[in-house]
PDB file of C-alpha atoms in Angstrom:
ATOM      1  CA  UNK A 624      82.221  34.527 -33.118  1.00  0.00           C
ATOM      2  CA  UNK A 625      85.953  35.171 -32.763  1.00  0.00           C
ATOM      3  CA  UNK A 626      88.102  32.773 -31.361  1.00  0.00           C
ATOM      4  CA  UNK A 627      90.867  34.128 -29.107  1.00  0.00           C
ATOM      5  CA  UNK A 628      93.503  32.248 -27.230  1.00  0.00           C
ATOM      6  CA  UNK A 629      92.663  32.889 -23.780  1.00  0.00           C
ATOM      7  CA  UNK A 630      89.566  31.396 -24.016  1.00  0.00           C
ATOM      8  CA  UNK A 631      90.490  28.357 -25.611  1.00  0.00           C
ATOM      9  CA  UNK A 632      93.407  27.833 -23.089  1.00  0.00           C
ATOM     10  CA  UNK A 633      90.427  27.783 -20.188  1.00  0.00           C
ATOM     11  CA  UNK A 634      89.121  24.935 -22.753  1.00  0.00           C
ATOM     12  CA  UNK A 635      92.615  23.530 -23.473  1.00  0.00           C
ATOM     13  CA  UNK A 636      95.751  22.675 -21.685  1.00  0.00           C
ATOM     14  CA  UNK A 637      97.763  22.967 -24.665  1.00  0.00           C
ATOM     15  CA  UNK A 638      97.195  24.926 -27.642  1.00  0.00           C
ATOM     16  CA  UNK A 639      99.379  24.658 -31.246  1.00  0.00           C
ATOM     17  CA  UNK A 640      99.902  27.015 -33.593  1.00  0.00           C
ATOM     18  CA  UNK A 641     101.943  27.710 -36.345  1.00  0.00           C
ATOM     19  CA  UNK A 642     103.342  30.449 -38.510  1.00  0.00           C
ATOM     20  CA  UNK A 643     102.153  32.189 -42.045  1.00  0.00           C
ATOM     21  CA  UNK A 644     105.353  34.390 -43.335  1.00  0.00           C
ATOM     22  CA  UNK A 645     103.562  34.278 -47.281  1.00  0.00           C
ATOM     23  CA  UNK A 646     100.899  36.198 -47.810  1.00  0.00           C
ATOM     24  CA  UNK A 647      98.409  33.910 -48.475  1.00  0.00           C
ATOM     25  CA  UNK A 648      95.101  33.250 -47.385  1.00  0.00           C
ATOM     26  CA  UNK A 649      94.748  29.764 -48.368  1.00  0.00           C
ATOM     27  CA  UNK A 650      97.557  28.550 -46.532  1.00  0.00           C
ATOM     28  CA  UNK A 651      96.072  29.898 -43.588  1.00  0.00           C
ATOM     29  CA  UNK A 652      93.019  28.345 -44.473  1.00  0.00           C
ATOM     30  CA  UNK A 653      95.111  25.079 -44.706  1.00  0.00           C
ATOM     31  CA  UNK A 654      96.135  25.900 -41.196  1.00  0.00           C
ATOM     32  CA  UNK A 655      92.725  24.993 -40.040  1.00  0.00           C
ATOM     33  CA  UNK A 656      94.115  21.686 -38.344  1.00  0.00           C
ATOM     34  CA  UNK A 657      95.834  23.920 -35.552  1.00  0.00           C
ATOM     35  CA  UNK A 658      94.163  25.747 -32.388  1.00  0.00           C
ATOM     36  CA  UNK A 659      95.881  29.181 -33.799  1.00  0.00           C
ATOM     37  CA  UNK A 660      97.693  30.549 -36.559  1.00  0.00           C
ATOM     38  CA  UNK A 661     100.369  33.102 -36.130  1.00  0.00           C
ATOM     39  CA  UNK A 662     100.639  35.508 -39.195  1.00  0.00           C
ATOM     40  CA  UNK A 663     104.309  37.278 -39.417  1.00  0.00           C
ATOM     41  CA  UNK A 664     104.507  40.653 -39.530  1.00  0.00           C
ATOM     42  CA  UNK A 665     108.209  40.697 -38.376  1.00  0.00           C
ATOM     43  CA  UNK A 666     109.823  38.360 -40.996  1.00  0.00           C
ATOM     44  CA  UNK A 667     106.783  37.931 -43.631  1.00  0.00           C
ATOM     45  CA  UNK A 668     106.135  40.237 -46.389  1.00  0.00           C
ATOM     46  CA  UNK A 669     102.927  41.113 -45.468  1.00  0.00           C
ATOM     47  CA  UNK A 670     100.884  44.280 -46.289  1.00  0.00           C
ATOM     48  CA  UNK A 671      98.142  45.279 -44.051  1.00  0.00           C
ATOM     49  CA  UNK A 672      95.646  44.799 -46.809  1.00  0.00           C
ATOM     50  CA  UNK A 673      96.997  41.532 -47.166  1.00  0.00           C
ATOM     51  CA  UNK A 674      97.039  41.406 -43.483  1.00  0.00           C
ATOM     52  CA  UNK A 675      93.420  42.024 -42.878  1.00  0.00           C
ATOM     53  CA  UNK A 676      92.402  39.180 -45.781  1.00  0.00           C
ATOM     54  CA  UNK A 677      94.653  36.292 -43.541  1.00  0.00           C
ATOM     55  CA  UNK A 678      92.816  37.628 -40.486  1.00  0.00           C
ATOM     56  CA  UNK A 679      89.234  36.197 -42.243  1.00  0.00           C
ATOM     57  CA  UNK A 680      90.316  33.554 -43.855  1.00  0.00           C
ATOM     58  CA  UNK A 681      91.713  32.443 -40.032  1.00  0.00           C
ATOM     59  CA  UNK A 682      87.884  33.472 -39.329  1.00  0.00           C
ATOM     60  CA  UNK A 683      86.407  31.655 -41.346  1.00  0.00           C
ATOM     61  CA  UNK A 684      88.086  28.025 -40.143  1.00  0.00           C
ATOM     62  CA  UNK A 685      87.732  28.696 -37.023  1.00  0.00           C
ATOM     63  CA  UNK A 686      91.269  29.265 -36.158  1.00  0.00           C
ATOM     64  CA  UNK A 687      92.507  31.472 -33.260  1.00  0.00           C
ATOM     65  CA  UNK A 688      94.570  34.577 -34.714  1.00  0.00           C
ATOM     66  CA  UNK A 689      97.605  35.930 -33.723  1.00  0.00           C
ATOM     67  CA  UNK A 690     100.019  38.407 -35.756  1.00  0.00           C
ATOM     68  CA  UNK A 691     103.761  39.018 -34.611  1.00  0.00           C
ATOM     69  CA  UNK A 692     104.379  42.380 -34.997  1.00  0.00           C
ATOM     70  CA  UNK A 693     108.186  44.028 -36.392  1.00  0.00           C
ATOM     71  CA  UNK A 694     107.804  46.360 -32.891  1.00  0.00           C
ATOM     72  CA  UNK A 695     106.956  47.818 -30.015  1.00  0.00           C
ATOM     73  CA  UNK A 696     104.630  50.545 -31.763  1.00  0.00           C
ATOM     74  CA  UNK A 697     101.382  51.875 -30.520  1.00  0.00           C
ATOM     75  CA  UNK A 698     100.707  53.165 -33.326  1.00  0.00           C
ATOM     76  CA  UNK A 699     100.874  49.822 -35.329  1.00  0.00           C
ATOM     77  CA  UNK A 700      99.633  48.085 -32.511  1.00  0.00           C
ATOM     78  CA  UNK A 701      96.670  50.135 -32.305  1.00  0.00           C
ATOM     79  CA  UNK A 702      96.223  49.301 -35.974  1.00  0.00           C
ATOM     80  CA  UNK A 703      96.632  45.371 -35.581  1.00  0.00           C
ATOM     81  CA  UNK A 704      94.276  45.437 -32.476  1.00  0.00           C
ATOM     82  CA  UNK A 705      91.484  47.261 -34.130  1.00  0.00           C
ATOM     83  CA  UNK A 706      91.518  44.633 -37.344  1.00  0.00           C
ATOM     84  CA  UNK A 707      90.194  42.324 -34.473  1.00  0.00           C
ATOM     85  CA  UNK A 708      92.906  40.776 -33.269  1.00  0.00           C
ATOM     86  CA  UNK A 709      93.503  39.573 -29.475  1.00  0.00           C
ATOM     87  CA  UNK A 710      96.829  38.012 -29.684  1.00  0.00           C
ATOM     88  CA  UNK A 711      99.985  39.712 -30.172  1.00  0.00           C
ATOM     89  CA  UNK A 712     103.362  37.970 -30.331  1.00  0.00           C
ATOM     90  CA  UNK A 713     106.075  40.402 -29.709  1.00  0.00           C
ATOM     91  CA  UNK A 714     109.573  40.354 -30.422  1.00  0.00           C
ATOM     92  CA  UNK A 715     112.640  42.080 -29.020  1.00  0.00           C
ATOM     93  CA  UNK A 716     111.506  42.981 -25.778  1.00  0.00           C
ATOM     94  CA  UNK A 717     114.848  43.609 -24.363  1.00  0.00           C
ATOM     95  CA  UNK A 718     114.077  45.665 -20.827  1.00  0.00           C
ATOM     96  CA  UNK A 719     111.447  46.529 -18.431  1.00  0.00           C
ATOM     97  CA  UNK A 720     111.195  49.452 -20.182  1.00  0.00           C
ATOM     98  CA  UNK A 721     110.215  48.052 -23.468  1.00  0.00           C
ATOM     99  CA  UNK A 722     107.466  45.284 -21.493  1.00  0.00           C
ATOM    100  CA  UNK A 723     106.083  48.255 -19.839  1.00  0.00           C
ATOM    101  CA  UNK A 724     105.530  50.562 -23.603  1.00  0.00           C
ATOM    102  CA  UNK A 725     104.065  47.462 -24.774  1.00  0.00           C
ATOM    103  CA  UNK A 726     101.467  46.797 -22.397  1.00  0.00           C
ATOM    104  CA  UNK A 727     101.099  50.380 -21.934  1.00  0.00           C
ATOM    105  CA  UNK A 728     100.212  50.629 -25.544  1.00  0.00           C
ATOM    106  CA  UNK A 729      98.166  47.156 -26.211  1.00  0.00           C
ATOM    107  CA  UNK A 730      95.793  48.016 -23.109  1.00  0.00           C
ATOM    108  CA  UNK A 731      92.869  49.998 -22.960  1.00  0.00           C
ATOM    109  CA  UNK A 732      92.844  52.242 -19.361  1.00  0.00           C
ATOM    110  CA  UNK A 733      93.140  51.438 -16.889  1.00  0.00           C
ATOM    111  CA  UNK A 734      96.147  49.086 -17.692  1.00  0.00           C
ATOM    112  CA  UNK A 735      97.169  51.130 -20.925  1.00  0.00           C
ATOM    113  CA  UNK A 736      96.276  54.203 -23.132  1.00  0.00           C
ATOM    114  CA  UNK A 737      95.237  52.441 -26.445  1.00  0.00           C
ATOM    115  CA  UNK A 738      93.601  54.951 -28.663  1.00  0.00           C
ATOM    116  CA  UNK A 739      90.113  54.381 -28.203  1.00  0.00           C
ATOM    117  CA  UNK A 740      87.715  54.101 -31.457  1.00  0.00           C
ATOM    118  CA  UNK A 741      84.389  52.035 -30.963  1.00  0.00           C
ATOM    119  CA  UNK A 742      83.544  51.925 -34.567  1.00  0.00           C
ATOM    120  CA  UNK A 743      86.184  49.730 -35.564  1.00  0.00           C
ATOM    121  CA  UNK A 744      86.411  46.305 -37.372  1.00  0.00           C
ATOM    122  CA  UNK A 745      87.087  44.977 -33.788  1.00  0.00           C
ATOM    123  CA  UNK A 746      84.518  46.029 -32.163  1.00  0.00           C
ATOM    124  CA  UNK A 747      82.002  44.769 -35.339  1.00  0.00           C
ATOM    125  CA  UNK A 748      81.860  48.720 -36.684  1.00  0.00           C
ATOM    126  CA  UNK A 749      80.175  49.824 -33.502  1.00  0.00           C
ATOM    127  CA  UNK A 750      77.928  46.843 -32.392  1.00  0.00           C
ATOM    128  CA  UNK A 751      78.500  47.082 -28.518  1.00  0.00           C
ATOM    129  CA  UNK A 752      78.434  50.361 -26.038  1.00  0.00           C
ATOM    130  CA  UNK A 753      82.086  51.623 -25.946  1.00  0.00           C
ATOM    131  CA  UNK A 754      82.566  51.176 -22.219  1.00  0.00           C
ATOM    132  CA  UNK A 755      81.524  47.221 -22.769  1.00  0.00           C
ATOM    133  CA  UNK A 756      83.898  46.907 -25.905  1.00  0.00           C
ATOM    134  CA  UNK A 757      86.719  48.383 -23.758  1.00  0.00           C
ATOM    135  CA  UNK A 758      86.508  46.215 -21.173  1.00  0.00           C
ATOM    136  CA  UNK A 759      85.715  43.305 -22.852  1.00  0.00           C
ATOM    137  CA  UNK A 760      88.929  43.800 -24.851  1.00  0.00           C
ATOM    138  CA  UNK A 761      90.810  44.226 -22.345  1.00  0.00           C
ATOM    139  CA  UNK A 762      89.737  40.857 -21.240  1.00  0.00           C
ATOM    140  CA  UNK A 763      90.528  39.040 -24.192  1.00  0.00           C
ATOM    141  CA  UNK A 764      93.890  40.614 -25.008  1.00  0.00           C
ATOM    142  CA  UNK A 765      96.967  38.088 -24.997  1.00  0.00           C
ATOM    143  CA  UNK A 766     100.005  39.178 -25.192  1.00  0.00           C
ATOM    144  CA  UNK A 767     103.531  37.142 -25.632  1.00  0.00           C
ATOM    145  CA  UNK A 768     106.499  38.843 -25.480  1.00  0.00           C
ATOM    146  CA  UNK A 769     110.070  37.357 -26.776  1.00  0.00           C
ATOM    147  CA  UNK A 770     113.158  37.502 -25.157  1.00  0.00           C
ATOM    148  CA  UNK A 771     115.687  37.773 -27.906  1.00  0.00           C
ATOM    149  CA  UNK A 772     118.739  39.645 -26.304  1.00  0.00           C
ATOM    150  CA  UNK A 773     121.021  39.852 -23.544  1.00  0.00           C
ATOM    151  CA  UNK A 774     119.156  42.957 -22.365  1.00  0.00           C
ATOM    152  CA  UNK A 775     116.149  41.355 -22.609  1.00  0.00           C
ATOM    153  CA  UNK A 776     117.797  38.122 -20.540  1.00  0.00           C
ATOM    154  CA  UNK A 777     118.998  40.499 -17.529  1.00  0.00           C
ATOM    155  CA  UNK A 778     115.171  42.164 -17.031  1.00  0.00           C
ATOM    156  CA  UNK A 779     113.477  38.622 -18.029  1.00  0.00           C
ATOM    157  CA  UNK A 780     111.804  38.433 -14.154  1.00  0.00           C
ATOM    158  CA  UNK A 781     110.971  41.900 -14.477  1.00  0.00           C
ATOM    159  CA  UNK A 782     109.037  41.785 -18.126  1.00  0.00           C
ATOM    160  CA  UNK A 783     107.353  38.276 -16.653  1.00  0.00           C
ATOM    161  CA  UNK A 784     106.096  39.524 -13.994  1.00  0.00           C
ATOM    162  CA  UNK A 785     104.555  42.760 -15.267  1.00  0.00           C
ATOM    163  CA  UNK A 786     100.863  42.938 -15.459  1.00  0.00           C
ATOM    164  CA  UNK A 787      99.477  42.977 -18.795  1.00  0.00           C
ATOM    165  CA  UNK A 788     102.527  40.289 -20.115  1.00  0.00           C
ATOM    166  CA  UNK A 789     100.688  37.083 -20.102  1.00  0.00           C
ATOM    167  CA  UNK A 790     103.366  34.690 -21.706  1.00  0.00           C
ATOM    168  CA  UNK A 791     106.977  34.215 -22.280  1.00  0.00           C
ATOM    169  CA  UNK A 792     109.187  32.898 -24.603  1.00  0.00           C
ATOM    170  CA  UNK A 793     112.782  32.734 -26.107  1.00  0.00           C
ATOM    171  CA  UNK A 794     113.892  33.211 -29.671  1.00  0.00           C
ATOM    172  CA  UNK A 795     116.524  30.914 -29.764  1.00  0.00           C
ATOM    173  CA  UNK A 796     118.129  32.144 -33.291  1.00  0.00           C
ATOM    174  CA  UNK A 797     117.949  35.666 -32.380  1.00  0.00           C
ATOM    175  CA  UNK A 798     119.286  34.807 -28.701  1.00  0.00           C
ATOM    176  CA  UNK A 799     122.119  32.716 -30.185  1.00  0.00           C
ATOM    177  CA  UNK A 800     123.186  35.831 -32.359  1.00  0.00           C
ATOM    178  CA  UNK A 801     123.385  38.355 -29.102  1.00  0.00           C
ATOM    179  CA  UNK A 802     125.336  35.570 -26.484  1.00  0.00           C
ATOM    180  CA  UNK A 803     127.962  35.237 -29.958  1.00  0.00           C
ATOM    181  CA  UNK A 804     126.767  32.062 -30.690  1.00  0.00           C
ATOM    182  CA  UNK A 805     125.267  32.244 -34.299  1.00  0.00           C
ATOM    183  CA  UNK A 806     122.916  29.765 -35.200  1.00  0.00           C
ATOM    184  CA  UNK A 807     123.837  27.267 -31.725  1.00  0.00           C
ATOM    185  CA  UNK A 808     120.264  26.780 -30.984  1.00  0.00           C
ATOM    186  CA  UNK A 809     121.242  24.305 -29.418  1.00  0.00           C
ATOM    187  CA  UNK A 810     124.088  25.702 -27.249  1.00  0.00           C
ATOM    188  CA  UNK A 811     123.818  25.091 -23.497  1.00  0.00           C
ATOM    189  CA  UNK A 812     123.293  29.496 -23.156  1.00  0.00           C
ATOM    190  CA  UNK A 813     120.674  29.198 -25.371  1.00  0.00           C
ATOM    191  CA  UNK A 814     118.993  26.315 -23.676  1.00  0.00           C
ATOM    192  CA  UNK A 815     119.657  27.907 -20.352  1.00  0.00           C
ATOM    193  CA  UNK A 816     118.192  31.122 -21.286  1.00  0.00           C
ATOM    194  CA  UNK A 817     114.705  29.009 -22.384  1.00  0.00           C
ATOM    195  CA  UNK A 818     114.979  27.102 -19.158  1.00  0.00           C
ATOM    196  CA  UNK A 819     114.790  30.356 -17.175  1.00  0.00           C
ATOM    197  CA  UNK A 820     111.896  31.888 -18.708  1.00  0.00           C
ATOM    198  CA  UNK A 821     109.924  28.475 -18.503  1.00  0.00           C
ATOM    199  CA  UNK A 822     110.612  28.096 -15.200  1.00  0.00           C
ATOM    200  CA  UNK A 823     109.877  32.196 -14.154  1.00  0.00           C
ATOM    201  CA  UNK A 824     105.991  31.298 -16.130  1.00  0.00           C
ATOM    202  CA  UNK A 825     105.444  28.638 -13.992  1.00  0.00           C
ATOM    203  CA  UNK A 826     106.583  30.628 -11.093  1.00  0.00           C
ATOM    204  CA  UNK A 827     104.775  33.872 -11.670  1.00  0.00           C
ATOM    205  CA  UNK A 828     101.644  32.008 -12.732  1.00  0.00           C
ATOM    206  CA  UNK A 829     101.864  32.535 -16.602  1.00  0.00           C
ATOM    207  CA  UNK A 830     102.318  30.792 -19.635  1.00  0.00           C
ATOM    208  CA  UNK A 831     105.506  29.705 -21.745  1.00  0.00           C
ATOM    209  CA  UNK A 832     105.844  29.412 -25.698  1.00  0.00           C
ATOM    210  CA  UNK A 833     108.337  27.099 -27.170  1.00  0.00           C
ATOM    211  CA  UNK A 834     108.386  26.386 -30.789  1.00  0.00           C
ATOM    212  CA  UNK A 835     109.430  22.843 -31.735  1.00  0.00           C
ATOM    213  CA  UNK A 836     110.821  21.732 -35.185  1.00  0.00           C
ATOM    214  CA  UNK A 837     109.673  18.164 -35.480  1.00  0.00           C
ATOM    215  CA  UNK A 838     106.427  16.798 -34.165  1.00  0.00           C
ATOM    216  CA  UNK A 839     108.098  14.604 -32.335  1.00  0.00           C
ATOM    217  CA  UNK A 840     109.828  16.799 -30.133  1.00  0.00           C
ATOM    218  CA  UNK A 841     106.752  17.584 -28.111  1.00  0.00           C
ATOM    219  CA  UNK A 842     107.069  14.365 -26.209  1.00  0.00           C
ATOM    220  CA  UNK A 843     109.980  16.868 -24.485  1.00  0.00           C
ATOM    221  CA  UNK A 844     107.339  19.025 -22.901  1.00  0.00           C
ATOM    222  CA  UNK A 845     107.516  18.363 -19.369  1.00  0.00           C
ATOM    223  CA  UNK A 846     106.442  21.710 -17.981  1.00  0.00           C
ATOM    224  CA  UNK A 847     102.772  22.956 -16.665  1.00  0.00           C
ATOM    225  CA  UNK A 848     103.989  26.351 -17.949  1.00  0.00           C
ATOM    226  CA  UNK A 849     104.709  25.517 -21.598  1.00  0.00           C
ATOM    227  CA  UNK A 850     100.844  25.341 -22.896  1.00  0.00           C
ATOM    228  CA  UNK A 851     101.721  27.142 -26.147  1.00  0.00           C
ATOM    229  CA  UNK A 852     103.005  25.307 -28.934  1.00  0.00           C
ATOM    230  CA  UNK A 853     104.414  26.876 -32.175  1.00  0.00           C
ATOM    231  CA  UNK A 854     104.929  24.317 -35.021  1.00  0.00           C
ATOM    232  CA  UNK A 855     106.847  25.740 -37.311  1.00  0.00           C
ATOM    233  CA  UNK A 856     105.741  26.962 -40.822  1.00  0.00           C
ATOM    234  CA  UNK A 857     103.897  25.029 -43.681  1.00  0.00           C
ATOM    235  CA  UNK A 858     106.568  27.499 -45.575  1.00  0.00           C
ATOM    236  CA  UNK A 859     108.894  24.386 -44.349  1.00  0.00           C
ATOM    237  CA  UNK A 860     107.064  21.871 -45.469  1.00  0.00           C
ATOM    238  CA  UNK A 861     106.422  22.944 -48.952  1.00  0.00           C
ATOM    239  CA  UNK A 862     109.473  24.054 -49.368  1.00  0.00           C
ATOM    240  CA  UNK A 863     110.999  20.366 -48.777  1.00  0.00           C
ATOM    241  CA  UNK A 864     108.203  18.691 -50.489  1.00  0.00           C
ATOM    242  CA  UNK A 865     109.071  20.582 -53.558  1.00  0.00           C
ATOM    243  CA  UNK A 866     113.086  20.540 -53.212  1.00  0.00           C
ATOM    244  CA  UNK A 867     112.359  16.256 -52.275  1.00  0.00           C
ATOM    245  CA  UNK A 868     109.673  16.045 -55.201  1.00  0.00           C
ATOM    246  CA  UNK A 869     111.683  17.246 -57.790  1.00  0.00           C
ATOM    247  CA  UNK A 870     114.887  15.631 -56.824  1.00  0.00           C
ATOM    248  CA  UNK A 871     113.401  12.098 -56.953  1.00  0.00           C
ATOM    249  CA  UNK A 872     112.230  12.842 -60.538  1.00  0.00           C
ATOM    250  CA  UNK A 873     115.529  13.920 -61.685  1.00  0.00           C
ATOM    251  CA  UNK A 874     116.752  10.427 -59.948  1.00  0.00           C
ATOM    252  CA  UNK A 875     114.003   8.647 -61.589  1.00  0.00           C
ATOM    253  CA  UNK A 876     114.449   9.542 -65.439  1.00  0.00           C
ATOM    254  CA  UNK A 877     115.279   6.043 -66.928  1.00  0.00           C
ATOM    255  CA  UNK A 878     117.319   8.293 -69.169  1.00  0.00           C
TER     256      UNK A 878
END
């Protein structure tokens, strides 16, 4: 059986994830420790052959999938969906407009008008009557969209509040870039701009996303939104253990 994150946050108050850019299997195998894995379709390099692959080896440990897609396609999303995956992370969603064209495409009727195939990888090639797979996935479907712009700050409590957006969160590079602050993560806009959608989930009844750099840092989460926690990449961690490994050789040589 599947796992899909809004069943484990009914079994959960806090779920953590984290994100696969390479396109590898095992790492997402390696992944296994966390709730969810999110596999990057935005900034990875990742074929949909290669795609599909992550998406069983996340299967196979028992890890929750979710894939961030590069846009607001129905095409693609149609695609994504019918692999068998419930949870879409979705960046850019700058307007009303763009909230609505996502859940529009994501959703089965009578919330959306997803191409409807019952044969599909999803729906096991076939295995349950279309009118039960329909539903049923339109029960399970979790979808996160990411507030990277200014556009996408001034309709935030419209895209929130839309039916069919079930959590919220910042990008806090991309954000920084659009309010002229390159790279300030930490800039008080920035930070303002995450307060605000935190505090419009908790008022609208859904969930927040944050992602934290350090483990540490989730002593910081104070809110009864923020029940989704993104961890970074093992990308990040390899990529220091290798820079840190091979430094303290060089500094080692007796010679």
């Amino acid at each position: 059986m599947r796992k899909n994150l809004r069943t484990l946050l009914k079994e959960k108050e806090h779920l953590f994830g984290c994100f696969v850019q390479i396109p590898s299997p095992e790492i997402v195998e390696m992944a296994r420790h966390f709730d969810y894995v999110i596999i990057d379709g935005e900034h990875g390099h990742i074929t949909r052959s290669q795609l599909l692959t992550m998406i069983r080896a996340a299967e196979a440990v028992d890890l929750a999938v979710m894939v961030r897609i590069a846009t607001i396609d129905p095409i693609l999303i149609n695609q994504i969906l019918d692999m068998g995956v419930t949870s879409l992370l979705v960046p850019n969603v700058s307007s009303e407009e763009d909230a609505i064209a996502l859940v529009t495409a994501a959703h089965y009727p009578p919330l959306g008008n997803r191409g409807a195939c019952p044969f599909t990888r999803a729906n096991y090639y076939g295995s349950d009557a279309p009118a039960d797979y329909y539903k049923k996935t339109n029960e399970d479907l979790f979808i996160v969209a990411t507030i990277e712009d200014t556009g996408g700050l001034a309709d935030m409590e419209k895209i929130i509040s839309l039916n069919g957006i079930d959590c919220i969160g910042t990008g806090q590079f991309d954000l920084s870039v659009s309010l002229g602050l390159s790279g300030q993560i930490d800039h008080p806009k920035v930070r303002d701009a995450a307060a605000k959608a935190e505090n419009l989930a908790e008022q609208y009844g859904k969930i927040y996303t944050t992602m934290i750099m350090e483990p540490s840092d989730s002593q910081d989460i104070l809110s009864k939104a923020c029940r989704l926690i993104m961890c970074g990449s093992p990308e990040i961690q390899i990529q220091n253990y290798l820079r840190d490994t091979a430094r303290e050789a060089r500094n080692h040589l007796p010679i």
